[in-house]
Structure formats: C-alpha cells, structure tokens
mmCIF file of C-alpha atoms in Angstrom:
data_model
loop_
_atom_site.group_PDB
_atom_site.id
_atom_site.type_symbol
_atom_site.label_atom_id
_atom_site.label_comp_id
_atom_site.label_asym_id
_atom_site.label_seq_id
_atom_site.Cartn_x
_atom_site.Cartn_y
_atom_site.Cartn_z
ATOM 1 C CA MET A 47 104.330 108.539 90.688
ATOM 2 C CA HIS A 48 106.263 111.781 91.105
ATOM 3 C CA PRO A 49 106.988 111.384 94.860
ATOM 4 C CA LEU A 50 108.072 107.785 94.263
ATOM 5 C CA GLN A 51 110.428 108.862 91.454
ATOM 6 C CA GLU A 52 111.796 111.662 93.641
ATOM 7 C CA LEU A 53 112.372 109.183 96.479
ATOM 8 C CA GLU A 54 114.061 106.702 94.126
ATOM 9 C CA ASP A 55 116.430 109.385 92.799
ATOM 10 C CA GLN A 56 117.306 110.660 96.272
ATOM 11 C CA TYR A 57 117.838 107.170 97.679
ATOM 12 C CA ALA A 58 120.104 106.240 94.745
ATOM 13 C CA ALA A 59 122.179 109.347 95.472
ATOM 14 C CA CYS A 60 122.374 108.408 99.171
ATOM 15 C CA GLN A 61 123.616 104.924 98.316
ATOM 16 C CA LYS A 62 126.568 106.414 96.445
ATOM 17 C CA ASP A 63 127.355 109.085 99.048
ATOM 18 C CA PRO A 64 130.116 108.018 101.496
ATOM 19 C CA GLU A 65 129.094 110.766 103.927
ATOM 20 C CA PHE A 66 125.496 109.447 104.060
ATOM 21 C CA GLN A 67 126.780 105.904 104.684
ATOM 22 C CA ARG A 68 129.137 107.098 107.440
ATOM 23 C CA GLU A 69 126.312 108.966 109.154
ATOM 24 C CA PHE A 70 123.969 105.961 108.868
ATOM 25 C CA GLU A 71 126.600 103.674 110.402
ATOM 26 C CA TYR A 72 127.295 106.228 113.141
ATOM 27 C CA TYR A 73 123.671 106.309 114.325
ATOM 28 C CA LEU A 74 123.330 102.518 114.065
ATOM 29 C CA ARG A 75 126.341 102.166 116.337
ATOM 30 C CA GLU A 76 126.011 105.093 118.755
ATOM 31 C CA PHE A 77 122.218 105.513 118.979
ATOM 32 C CA CYS A 78 120.737 102.114 118.135
ATOM 33 C CA GLY A 79 123.319 99.876 119.789
ATOM 34 C CA ARG A 80 124.740 97.881 116.888
ATOM 35 C CA PRO A 81 126.217 95.375 116.501
ATOM 36 C CA THR A 82 123.740 93.143 118.307
ATOM 37 C CA PRO A 83 125.020 89.846 119.757
ATOM 38 C CA LEU A 84 124.740 86.474 118.078
ATOM 39 C CA TYR A 85 123.866 84.510 121.196
ATOM 40 C CA PHE A 86 124.268 80.751 121.675
ATOM 41 C CA ALA A 87 120.997 79.537 123.206
ATOM 42 C CA GLU A 88 122.605 76.785 125.252
ATOM 43 C CA ARG A 89 119.630 75.645 127.334
ATOM 44 C CA LEU A 90 117.198 75.735 124.393
ATOM 45 C CA THR A 91 119.706 73.726 122.333
ATOM 46 C CA ARG A 92 120.084 71.161 125.112
ATOM 47 C CA GLU A 93 116.324 70.923 125.672
ATOM 48 C CA LEU A 94 115.580 70.292 121.989
ATOM 49 C CA GLY A 95 118.453 67.843 121.634
ATOM 50 C CA GLY A 96 119.455 68.572 118.042
ATOM 51 C CA ALA A 97 121.009 71.453 116.121
ATOM 52 C CA LYS A 98 123.066 74.158 117.812
ATOM 53 C CA ILE A 99 120.843 77.259 118.011
ATOM 54 C CA TYR A 100 122.036 80.853 117.831
ATOM 55 C CA LEU A 101 119.767 83.868 118.342
ATOM 56 C CA LYS A 102 120.414 87.132 116.518
ATOM 57 C CA ARG A 103 119.501 89.532 119.317
ATOM 58 C CA GLU A 104 117.669 92.369 117.518
ATOM 59 C CA ASP A 105 115.522 92.582 120.664
ATOM 60 C CA LEU A 106 118.478 94.337 122.353
ATOM 61 C CA LEU A 107 118.373 97.314 119.979
ATOM 62 C CA HIS A 108 117.123 100.706 121.153
ATOM 63 C CA THR A 109 113.274 100.660 121.014
ATOM 64 C CA GLY A 110 113.273 96.852 121.235
ATOM 65 C CA ALA A 111 113.223 95.584 117.650
ATOM 66 C CA HIS A 112 114.933 95.600 114.254
ATOM 67 C CA LYS A 113 112.604 98.375 113.023
ATOM 68 C CA ILE A 114 114.957 101.146 114.168
ATOM 69 C CA ASN A 115 117.550 100.165 111.492
ATOM 70 C CA ASN A 116 115.228 101.171 108.666
ATOM 71 C CA CYS A 117 113.867 104.227 110.469
ATOM 72 C CA VAL A 118 117.327 105.710 110.964
ATOM 73 C CA GLY A 119 118.100 105.207 107.278
ATOM 74 C CA GLN A 120 114.837 106.711 106.076
ATOM 75 C CA ILE A 121 114.926 109.741 108.391
ATOM 76 C CA LEU A 122 118.355 110.591 106.958
ATOM 77 C CA VAL A 123 116.905 110.345 103.433
ATOM 78 C CA ALA A 124 113.933 112.531 104.473
ATOM 79 C CA ARG A 125 116.246 115.175 105.916
ATOM 80 C CA ARG A 126 118.262 115.182 102.701
ATOM 81 C CA MET A 127 115.017 115.745 100.758
ATOM 82 C CA GLY A 128 114.102 118.754 102.890
ATOM 83 C CA LYS A 129 110.983 117.215 104.450
ATOM 84 C CA SER A 130 109.686 118.469 107.808
ATOM 85 C CA ARG A 131 106.978 115.932 108.652
ATOM 86 C CA ILE A 132 107.086 112.140 109.033
ATOM 87 C CA ILE A 133 104.228 109.647 108.842
ATOM 88 C CA ALA A 134 104.173 105.879 109.269
ATOM 89 C CA GLU A 135 101.881 102.895 109.672
ATOM 90 C CA THR A 136 102.280 100.337 112.421
ATOM 91 C CA GLY A 137 100.742 97.023 113.462
ATOM 92 C CA ALA A 138 102.513 95.717 116.555
ATOM 93 C CA GLY A 139 103.615 99.262 117.309
ATOM 94 C CA GLN A 140 107.370 98.630 117.138
ATOM 95 C CA HIS A 141 107.738 100.443 113.801
ATOM 96 C CA GLY A 142 105.606 103.276 115.146
ATOM 97 C CA VAL A 143 107.808 103.591 118.222
ATOM 98 C CA ALA A 144 110.973 103.501 116.102
ATOM 99 C CA THR A 145 109.568 106.151 113.731
ATOM 100 C CA ALA A 146 108.489 108.383 116.625
ATOM 101 C CA THR A 147 111.954 107.936 118.134
ATOM 102 C CA VAL A 148 113.910 109.086 115.077
ATOM 103 C CA ALA A 149 111.403 111.892 114.435
ATOM 104 C CA ALA A 150 111.988 113.162 117.980
ATOM 105 C CA MET A 151 115.754 112.853 117.618
ATOM 106 C CA PHE A 152 115.815 114.904 114.390
ATOM 107 C CA GLY A 153 113.024 117.349 115.287
ATOM 108 C CA PHE A 154 110.345 116.251 112.785
ATOM 109 C CA LYS A 155 106.583 116.405 113.273
ATOM 110 C CA CYS A 156 105.281 112.824 113.389
ATOM 111 C CA VAL A 157 101.924 111.110 112.793
ATOM 112 C CA ILE A 158 101.475 107.342 113.216
ATOM 113 C CA TYR A 159 98.492 105.457 111.769
ATOM 114 C CA MET A 160 97.461 102.330 113.663
ATOM 115 C CA GLY A 161 94.380 100.135 113.425
ATOM 116 C CA ALA A 162 91.968 100.516 116.351
ATOM 117 C CA VAL A 163 92.214 96.793 117.163
ATOM 118 C CA ASP A 164 96.016 97.028 117.250
ATOM 119 C CA CYS A 165 95.836 100.178 119.418
ATOM 120 C CA GLU A 166 93.945 98.144 121.986
ATOM 121 C CA ARG A 167 96.176 95.068 121.972
ATOM 122 C CA GLN A 168 99.376 97.152 121.833
ATOM 123 C CA ALA A 169 98.406 99.900 124.295
ATOM 124 C CA LEU A 170 101.929 100.095 125.755
ATOM 125 C CA ASN A 171 103.412 101.028 122.389
ATOM 126 C CA VAL A 172 100.663 103.594 121.758
ATOM 127 C CA PHE A 173 101.671 105.284 125.013
ATOM 128 C CA ARG A 174 105.370 105.128 124.081
ATOM 129 C CA MET A 175 104.679 106.844 120.736
ATOM 130 C CA LYS A 176 102.724 109.617 122.450
ATOM 131 C CA MET A 177 105.487 110.081 125.010
ATOM 132 C CA LEU A 178 107.904 110.596 122.105
ATOM 133 C CA GLY A 179 105.717 113.404 120.768
ATOM 134 C CA ALA A 180 103.933 111.588 117.951
ATOM 135 C CA GLU A 181 100.250 111.895 117.147
ATOM 136 C CA VAL A 182 98.689 108.415 117.000
ATOM 137 C CA VAL A 183 95.666 108.130 114.705
ATOM 138 C CA SER A 184 93.402 105.167 115.531
ATOM 139 C CA VAL A 185 92.025 103.818 112.223
ATOM 140 C CA LYS A 186 88.498 102.455 112.557
ATOM 141 C CA ALA A 187 87.860 101.405 108.942
ATOM 142 C CA GLY A 188 87.587 97.786 107.788
ATOM 143 C CA GLN A 189 89.263 95.189 109.989
ATOM 144 C CA GLN A 190 90.989 97.996 111.946
ATOM 145 C CA THR A 191 94.449 96.418 111.691
ATOM 146 C CA LEU A 192 97.609 96.899 109.603
ATOM 147 C CA LYS A 193 96.097 96.987 106.096
ATOM 148 C CA GLU A 194 93.805 99.856 107.026
ATOM 149 C CA ALA A 195 96.662 101.702 108.743
ATOM 150 C CA ILE A 196 98.697 101.527 105.506
ATOM 151 C CA ASN A 197 95.694 102.802 103.518
ATOM 152 C CA GLU A 198 95.405 105.863 105.742
ATOM 153 C CA ALA A 199 99.144 106.555 105.678
ATOM 154 C CA MET A 200 99.113 106.434 101.876
ATOM 155 C CA ARG A 201 96.177 108.861 101.744
ATOM 156 C CA ASP A 202 98.036 111.247 104.016
ATOM 157 C CA TRP A 203 101.249 110.995 101.984
ATOM 158 C CA VAL A 204 99.676 111.823 98.605
ATOM 159 C CA THR A 205 97.829 114.752 100.221
ATOM 160 C CA ASN A 206 100.887 116.248 101.964
ATOM 161 C CA VAL A 207 103.771 115.006 99.855
ATOM 162 C CA ARG A 208 105.601 118.345 99.570
ATOM 163 C CA SER A 209 106.340 118.461 103.307
ATOM 164 C CA THR A 210 105.976 114.799 104.276
ATOM 165 C CA HIS A 211 108.017 111.612 104.004
ATOM 166 C CA TYR A 212 106.304 108.260 104.562
ATOM 167 C CA ILE A 213 108.574 105.863 106.495
ATOM 168 C CA LEU A 214 107.055 102.574 105.345
ATOM 169 C CA GLY A 215 108.068 99.916 107.830
ATOM 170 C CA THR A 216 108.625 96.770 105.798
ATOM 171 C CA VAL A 217 109.843 95.399 102.436
ATOM 172 C CA TYR A 218 106.505 96.259 100.854
ATOM 173 C CA GLY A 219 104.789 98.978 98.841
ATOM 174 C CA ALA A 220 105.800 100.525 95.537
ATOM 175 C CA HIS A 221 109.418 100.725 94.388
ATOM 176 C CA PRO A 222 111.816 101.864 95.827
ATOM 177 C CA TYR A 223 110.449 100.882 99.268
ATOM 178 C CA PRO A 224 111.100 97.093 99.140
ATOM 179 C CA LEU A 225 114.645 97.717 97.877
ATOM 180 C CA MET A 226 115.352 100.570 100.297
ATOM 181 C CA VAL A 227 114.028 98.824 103.407
ATOM 182 C CA ARG A 228 115.858 95.595 102.537
ATOM 183 C CA ASN A 229 119.133 97.473 102.146
ATOM 184 C CA PHE A 230 118.697 99.298 105.460
ATOM 185 C CA GLN A 231 117.884 95.995 107.218
ATOM 186 C CA ARG A 232 120.637 93.863 105.672
ATOM 187 C CA VAL A 233 122.992 95.108 108.397
ATOM 188 C CA LEU A 234 121.610 92.419 110.703
ATOM 189 C CA GLY A 235 122.383 89.658 108.175
ATOM 190 C CA ASP A 236 125.831 91.072 107.422
ATOM 191 C CA GLU A 237 126.575 91.050 111.158
ATOM 192 C CA ALA A 238 125.208 87.531 111.635
ATOM 193 C CA ARG A 239 127.382 86.267 108.800
ATOM 194 C CA ARG A 240 130.551 87.754 110.300
ATOM 195 C CA GLN A 241 129.646 86.598 113.808
ATOM 196 C CA ILE A 242 128.911 82.962 112.926
ATOM 197 C CA LEU A 243 132.192 82.740 110.982
ATOM 198 C CA GLU A 244 134.030 84.084 114.032
ATOM 199 C CA LYS A 245 132.288 81.690 116.428
ATOM 200 C CA GLU A 246 132.083 78.511 114.333
ATOM 201 C CA GLN A 247 134.469 79.148 111.407
ATOM 202 C CA ARG A 248 131.700 78.208 108.978
ATOM 203 C CA LEU A 249 128.317 79.322 107.699
ATOM 204 C CA PRO A 250 125.089 78.125 109.337
ATOM 205 C CA ASP A 251 123.052 75.247 107.937
ATOM 206 C CA ALA A 252 119.775 77.129 108.333
ATOM 207 C CA LEU A 253 118.335 80.593 108.937
ATOM 208 C CA ILE A 254 114.856 81.046 110.423
ATOM 209 C CA ALA A 255 112.841 84.266 110.704
ATOM 210 C CA CYS A 256 109.195 85.261 110.999
ATOM 211 C CA VAL A 257 107.556 86.896 107.964
ATOM 212 C CA GLY A 258 104.842 89.542 108.094
ATOM 213 C CA GLY A 259 105.734 92.102 105.462
ATOM 214 C CA GLY A 260 109.124 90.486 105.815
ATOM 215 C CA SER A 261 111.808 93.083 106.639
ATOM 216 C CA ASN A 262 113.500 91.207 109.472
ATOM 217 C CA ALA A 263 113.612 88.007 107.402
ATOM 218 C CA MET A 264 114.877 89.802 104.303
ATOM 219 C CA GLY A 265 117.523 91.570 106.362
ATOM 220 C CA LEU A 266 118.793 88.216 107.641
ATOM 221 C CA PHE A 267 118.451 86.248 104.392
ATOM 222 C CA TYR A 268 119.798 88.702 101.828
ATOM 223 C CA PRO A 269 123.542 88.478 102.619
ATOM 224 C CA PHE A 270 123.310 84.643 102.444
ATOM 225 C CA LEU A 271 121.292 84.254 99.226
ATOM 226 C CA LYS A 272 124.285 83.171 97.125
ATOM 227 C CA ASP A 273 125.391 80.587 99.714
ATOM 228 C CA THR A 274 123.553 77.541 98.410
ATOM 229 C CA SER A 275 124.521 75.456 101.455
ATOM 230 C CA VAL A 276 122.437 77.725 103.721
ATOM 231 C CA LYS A 277 118.760 76.756 103.956
ATOM 232 C CA MET A 278 116.340 79.611 104.692
ATOM 233 C CA ILE A 279 112.928 79.301 106.315
ATOM 234 C CA GLY A 280 110.366 82.092 106.615
ATOM 235 C CA VAL A 281 107.577 81.562 109.141
ATOM 236 C CA GLU A 282 104.159 83.137 108.562
ATOM 237 C CA ALA A 283 101.233 83.477 110.953
ATOM 238 C CA GLY A 284 99.054 80.347 110.888
ATOM 239 C CA GLY A 285 96.585 81.919 113.325
ATOM 240 C CA GLU A 286 93.843 79.476 114.277
ATOM 241 C CA GLY A 287 94.490 77.273 111.226
ATOM 242 C CA ILE A 288 94.561 77.567 107.447
ATOM 243 C CA GLU A 289 90.935 78.505 106.887
ATOM 244 C CA ALA A 290 89.679 81.720 105.302
ATOM 245 C CA GLY A 291 89.744 84.596 107.777
ATOM 246 C CA LYS A 292 91.584 82.649 110.486
ATOM 247 C CA HIS A 293 95.240 83.107 109.488
ATOM 248 C CA ALA A 294 97.737 85.381 107.723
ATOM 249 C CA ALA A 295 99.820 82.759 105.867
ATOM 250 C CA ARG A 296 99.884 84.183 102.356
ATOM 251 C CA PHE A 297 101.906 81.337 100.840
ATOM 252 C CA GLN A 298 99.488 78.748 102.244
ATOM 253 C CA GLY A 299 96.162 80.246 101.188
ATOM 254 C CA GLY A 300 97.049 83.161 98.919
ATOM 255 C CA SER A 301 97.344 83.896 95.215
ATOM 256 C CA LEU A 302 98.997 86.560 93.079
ATOM 257 C CA GLY A 303 97.334 89.933 93.369
ATOM 258 C CA VAL A 304 97.934 93.664 93.658
ATOM 259 C CA LEU A 305 97.503 95.608 96.897
ATOM 260 C CA GLN A 306 98.867 98.988 98.003
ATOM 261 C CA GLY A 307 101.324 99.344 95.136
ATOM 262 C CA THR A 308 102.681 95.799 95.195
ATOM 263 C CA ARG A 309 102.153 92.672 93.111
ATOM 264 C CA SER A 310 102.694 89.737 95.431
ATOM 265 C CA TYR A 311 100.956 86.827 97.153
ATOM 266 C CA LEU A 312 97.725 88.032 98.677
ATOM 267 C CA LEU A 313 94.879 86.538 100.690
ATOM 268 C CA GLN A 314 91.908 87.252 98.428
ATOM 269 C CA ASP A 315 88.703 85.620 97.240
ATOM 270 C CA GLU A 316 87.882 84.580 93.659
ATOM 271 C CA PHE A 317 86.710 88.127 92.921
ATOM 272 C CA GLY A 318 89.956 89.734 94.102
ATOM 273 C CA GLN A 319 88.473 91.034 97.352
ATOM 274 C CA VAL A 320 90.997 91.062 100.205
ATOM 275 C CA GLN A 321 90.134 88.467 102.840
ATOM 276 C CA LEU A 322 90.100 89.000 106.578
ATOM 277 C CA THR A 323 93.206 87.869 108.443
ATOM 278 C CA HIS A 324 93.940 86.769 111.992
ATOM 279 C CA SER A 325 97.052 86.352 114.122
ATOM 280 C CA VAL A 326 97.777 86.604 117.827
ATOM 281 C CA SER A 327 100.682 88.748 116.619
ATOM 282 C CA ALA A 328 99.655 92.224 115.390
ATOM 283 C CA GLY A 329 102.866 92.565 113.371
ATOM 284 C CA LEU A 330 102.124 89.473 111.243
ATOM 285 C CA ASP A 331 98.386 90.150 110.827
ATOM 286 C CA TYR A 332 98.451 91.315 107.192
ATOM 287 C CA ALA A 333 96.938 90.046 103.927
ATOM 288 C CA ALA A 334 100.018 90.423 101.671
ATOM 289 C CA VAL A 335 103.766 89.811 101.778
ATOM 290 C CA GLY A 336 106.828 91.640 100.447
ATOM 291 C CA PRO A 337 107.355 91.034 96.706
ATOM 292 C CA GLU A 338 110.965 89.878 97.058
ATOM 293 C CA HIS A 339 109.765 87.128 99.393
ATOM 294 C CA ALA A 340 107.253 86.072 96.725
ATOM 295 C CA TRP A 341 110.063 85.954 94.163
ATOM 296 C CA LEU A 342 112.342 83.947 96.477
ATOM 297 C CA ARG A 343 109.517 81.507 97.105
ATOM 298 C CA ASP A 344 108.895 81.076 93.355
ATOM 299 C CA GLN A 345 112.651 80.584 92.833
ATOM 300 C CA LYS A 346 112.523 77.912 95.580
ATOM 301 C CA ARG A 347 115.436 79.659 97.313
ATOM 302 C CA VAL A 348 113.494 80.192 100.548
ATOM 303 C CA GLU A 349 111.028 77.779 102.129
ATOM 304 C CA TYR A 350 107.944 79.344 103.714
ATOM 305 C CA THR A 351 105.928 77.629 106.422
ATOM 306 C CA TYR A 352 103.711 78.797 109.278
ATOM 307 C CA ALA A 353 103.206 78.546 113.023
ATOM 308 C CA THR A 354 99.798 78.713 114.695
ATOM 309 C CA ASP A 355 98.847 81.017 117.547
ATOM 310 C CA ASP A 356 99.110 78.116 119.993
ATOM 311 C CA GLN A 357 102.581 77.171 118.747
ATOM 312 C CA ALA A 358 103.759 80.782 119.012
ATOM 313 C CA LEU A 359 102.426 81.101 122.571
ATOM 314 C CA ALA A 360 104.173 77.864 123.558
ATOM 315 C CA ALA A 361 107.442 79.143 122.048
ATOM 316 C CA PHE A 362 107.023 82.495 123.848
ATOM 317 C CA THR A 363 106.798 80.685 127.194
ATOM 318 C CA LYS A 364 109.583 78.193 126.481
ATOM 319 C CA LEU A 365 112.171 80.788 125.477
ATOM 320 C CA ALA A 366 111.317 82.922 128.505
ATOM 321 C CA ARG A 367 111.721 80.015 130.916
ATOM 322 C CA LEU A 368 114.751 78.360 129.319
ATOM 323 C CA GLU A 369 116.817 81.377 128.270
ATOM 324 C CA GLY A 370 115.484 84.277 130.329
ATOM 325 C CA ILE A 371 114.498 86.059 127.106
ATOM 326 C CA ILE A 372 110.907 87.196 126.524
ATOM 327 C CA PRO A 373 110.456 87.336 122.728
ATOM 328 C CA ALA A 374 107.966 89.367 120.730
ATOM 329 C CA LEU A 375 104.994 87.304 119.558
ATOM 330 C CA GLU A 376 106.230 87.874 115.998
ATOM 331 C CA SER A 377 109.638 86.379 116.833
ATOM 332 C CA SER A 378 107.909 83.566 118.741
ATOM 333 C CA HIS A 379 106.703 82.200 115.393
ATOM 334 C CA ALA A 380 110.352 81.717 114.380
ATOM 335 C CA ILE A 381 111.146 80.136 117.757
ATOM 336 C CA ALA A 382 108.191 77.759 117.237
ATOM 337 C CA GLU A 383 109.699 76.638 113.937
ATOM 338 C CA VAL A 384 113.137 75.957 115.401
ATOM 339 C CA MET A 385 111.414 73.938 118.141
ATOM 340 C CA GLU A 386 109.924 71.775 115.371
ATOM 341 C CA ARG A 387 113.081 71.445 113.273
ATOM 342 C CA ALA A 388 116.058 71.392 115.623
ATOM 343 C CA PRO A 389 115.290 67.994 117.264
ATOM 344 C CA LYS A 390 115.280 66.369 113.786
ATOM 345 C CA MET A 391 118.687 67.844 112.887
ATOM 346 C CA SER A 392 122.203 66.677 113.712
ATOM 347 C CA LYS A 393 124.042 68.111 116.707
ATOM 348 C CA ASP A 394 126.671 69.283 114.213
ATOM 349 C CA ASN A 395 124.140 71.513 112.443
ATOM 350 C CA LEU A 396 124.017 75.263 113.098
ATOM 351 C CA VAL A 397 120.809 77.316 113.045
ATOM 352 C CA ILE A 398 120.452 81.092 113.363
ATOM 353 C CA VAL A 399 117.026 82.354 114.467
ATOM 354 C CA ASN A 400 116.323 86.058 114.113
ATOM 355 C CA LEU A 401 114.951 87.287 117.423
ATOM 356 C CA SER A 402 113.456 90.344 115.748
ATOM 357 C CA GLY A 403 111.983 91.992 118.857
ATOM 358 C CA ARG A 404 111.348 91.743 122.565
ATOM 359 C CA GLY A 405 108.046 90.796 124.147
ATOM 360 C CA ASP A 406 107.350 93.569 126.676
ATOM 361 C CA LYS A 407 104.575 94.868 124.415
ATOM 362 C CA ASP A 408 102.896 91.434 124.343
ATOM 363 C CA VAL A 409 102.898 90.466 128.021
ATOM 364 C CA SER A 410 99.327 91.572 128.821
ATOM 365 C CA GLN A 411 97.962 89.924 125.672
ATOM 366 C CA VAL A 412 99.804 86.661 126.405
ATOM 367 C CA ALA A 413 98.567 86.750 130.014
ATOM 368 C CA SER A 414 95.008 87.050 128.722
ATOM 369 C CA LYS A 415 95.483 84.184 126.251
ATOM 370 C CA LEU A 416 96.981 81.955 128.949
ATOM 371 C CA GLY A 417 94.285 82.845 131.503
ATOM 372 C CA LEU A 418 96.694 84.638 133.831
ATOM 373 C CA GLN A 419 95.698 87.647 135.905
ATOM 374 C CA MET A 420 97.644 90.871 135.325
ATOM 375 C CA PRO A 421 97.910 93.269 138.291
ATOM 376 C CA ALA A 422 95.595 96.264 138.059
#
C-alpha cells in the first residue's frame, strides 16, 4: 500500500502544479505530435451510406498509438519522485514501445514484461523496444499473454519499489492508476470535442472506441460524459465467439471479481478462477476491464458490445482500401462497429471513431490470417 499512497500523493501534487502541466503539454505538443487530426472519412462514409464518420487520428502520434500520452505523463511523475528505473507490461507492444521511448528520452533504465505469445505475434514491437534500449522479458507462465505480463511487472515493482516506477498502460490496477491514466488520456477527447465543434458546430451523435483495459475509450468518452445527447459505444474483443476461452468480451461473459488490484467485470468460472481469453488483437486479449468502464456500464451511460476476429479483419482491410489508413487490430474492432451502425443511421448523424493506433505491427499476423504470403 505504501508505494500506491506515495504515488497518489505525488500525482495529486502534480495535478495542482502549473509547471508540471506546462511541461506535460509541451512534450505532448513538441515530442508526441499533438493535436492529432479529426479526419472526415469521406470514402468510408460514402461506402456505408449513413452517418458522417470522423476518425480521431491517434495513429499519427509518435510511436503509433495513444499510449504515448500516458507514458509522457507518468515519466514526469516518476522523475518528480526521484525514481531511476521504469518497468511496464505490454500486450500488443504499443505501450511497451511508448514506455521505452520516454525512458530513453529521460535517461531511465527500462524493463518491459510481455507474454511469450505476444512477443511472437508482435515481433516488430519487441525489436523496437530493444532498439530503444529496453530489456524485454518474455513471460512464459500461464497463457503467456497480457495478464501474466502484468503479474510479473507487479512482482518486480513490489521488489524494487524504492528505485522503480511502474508505468501501467491502461485505466486498470489499484488506485490511483485508473484515475491517473484516464486524466493523461483525456487530452484526445478534449481535442475531439473542440475539433468537432469547429468542423460541424455541434457535438457528435455517437462515439465509438475499442475496449481492452480501456484507456483509449476512456480518454475519448470522459470529456463527453455529461453530454446526454452523445451516445457512447465501447467495443470488446469477441474473438471466435462468446464461448468460454474463445473471446475477451468481459461484459458479455463476465461477472464481478477482483484481479490485480481491481474490482471489475472479469472472465472467471464459478470458483473464481480466471478463464482463458482469445483475440486476434493482443491489446484486447485480457480477462478484465477498467473499473470506470464497469461503473459506466452499470450506470447505463456507455453501451458495450463486441466484434469478432473475422469482423475486425474485415474492417482492417476495408479501412486500408477505402481510406489508405492501415489501422491497428485493436482499432479495427471499433471500425467494425461503425460498419455495422453507420448504415442504419441518418446522413445527418455524426460519429467519431477513435483510431487508437496504426497497423504496422499487425501486418504479418493479418497476412497469415488471410492466407497471404509475406516476403522472406
């Protein structure tokens, strides 16, 4: 509890410190590349024949995803706390790359924990992390994916807490992590709100984002929560269908439980044992979901649905061929949902989809799934 209380106190001080906020905004602008565009997807809109679709282009950020927003914020907190070593977990590898990036920029030692299965399917990002000077630890316990990577990172943190800060990558874990990560990610929702008002002079009718732990979705949703006219849809990983061990849709097959410091919806059996998960997307392949998402679901403020692997792969291909944008497989779940919904909506409706990351990391995996031959 002591390191969590120390982190909570330091983060609260940072929130009130104008100099910290100025420095955070400086690095978001000058290093990360904010603001990101809110892009009108004209050909996708025309193809689907319904609502007007905008893409929040987090894929254009430095390192290729929204993860860098949170990493910049947390590395500044770690520096303020006098830490010299950074650790993190990663699934799809984007958070690992972002953590390794900020650690290199500020001169911190860095260790990234990643499940062995994810290391294999995200080999490009493993190489990127090593190029940035990070040590990548392949975790071979259990299912060898994100849950096990978090377990190992937590073990490391409690062992080395005097010198080490754990940059948790999503709105998950013990307090203050869900609060802190949400606040560092809300910049993308604040931008989207300003941008849609500039472009359309009104708020959108719907927001759509994929949900693993849920940081990209929470970042988009949070600034709109009080706007009751704005519908919000979070899209989980339906995998091969809603059967035990074949998906990672916590709100479809889960129940309340406690895992890794969080009480939230969890895929577990009747004895409380965590079930196996599956998704084509390493970043969504996780048995639990951020607690604020669980609360928003119970409050009926946000609707949560899912897209299957096949739907995500179809969306990946369609966006690439219609808009010249190759999305991350995580983001492809959100694109799959807008492909379902937009044709049933009026042409006067506005939808913002969070394009949380780019798909370079997924190309070889998608080629394999589609039976295409990659060059040697």
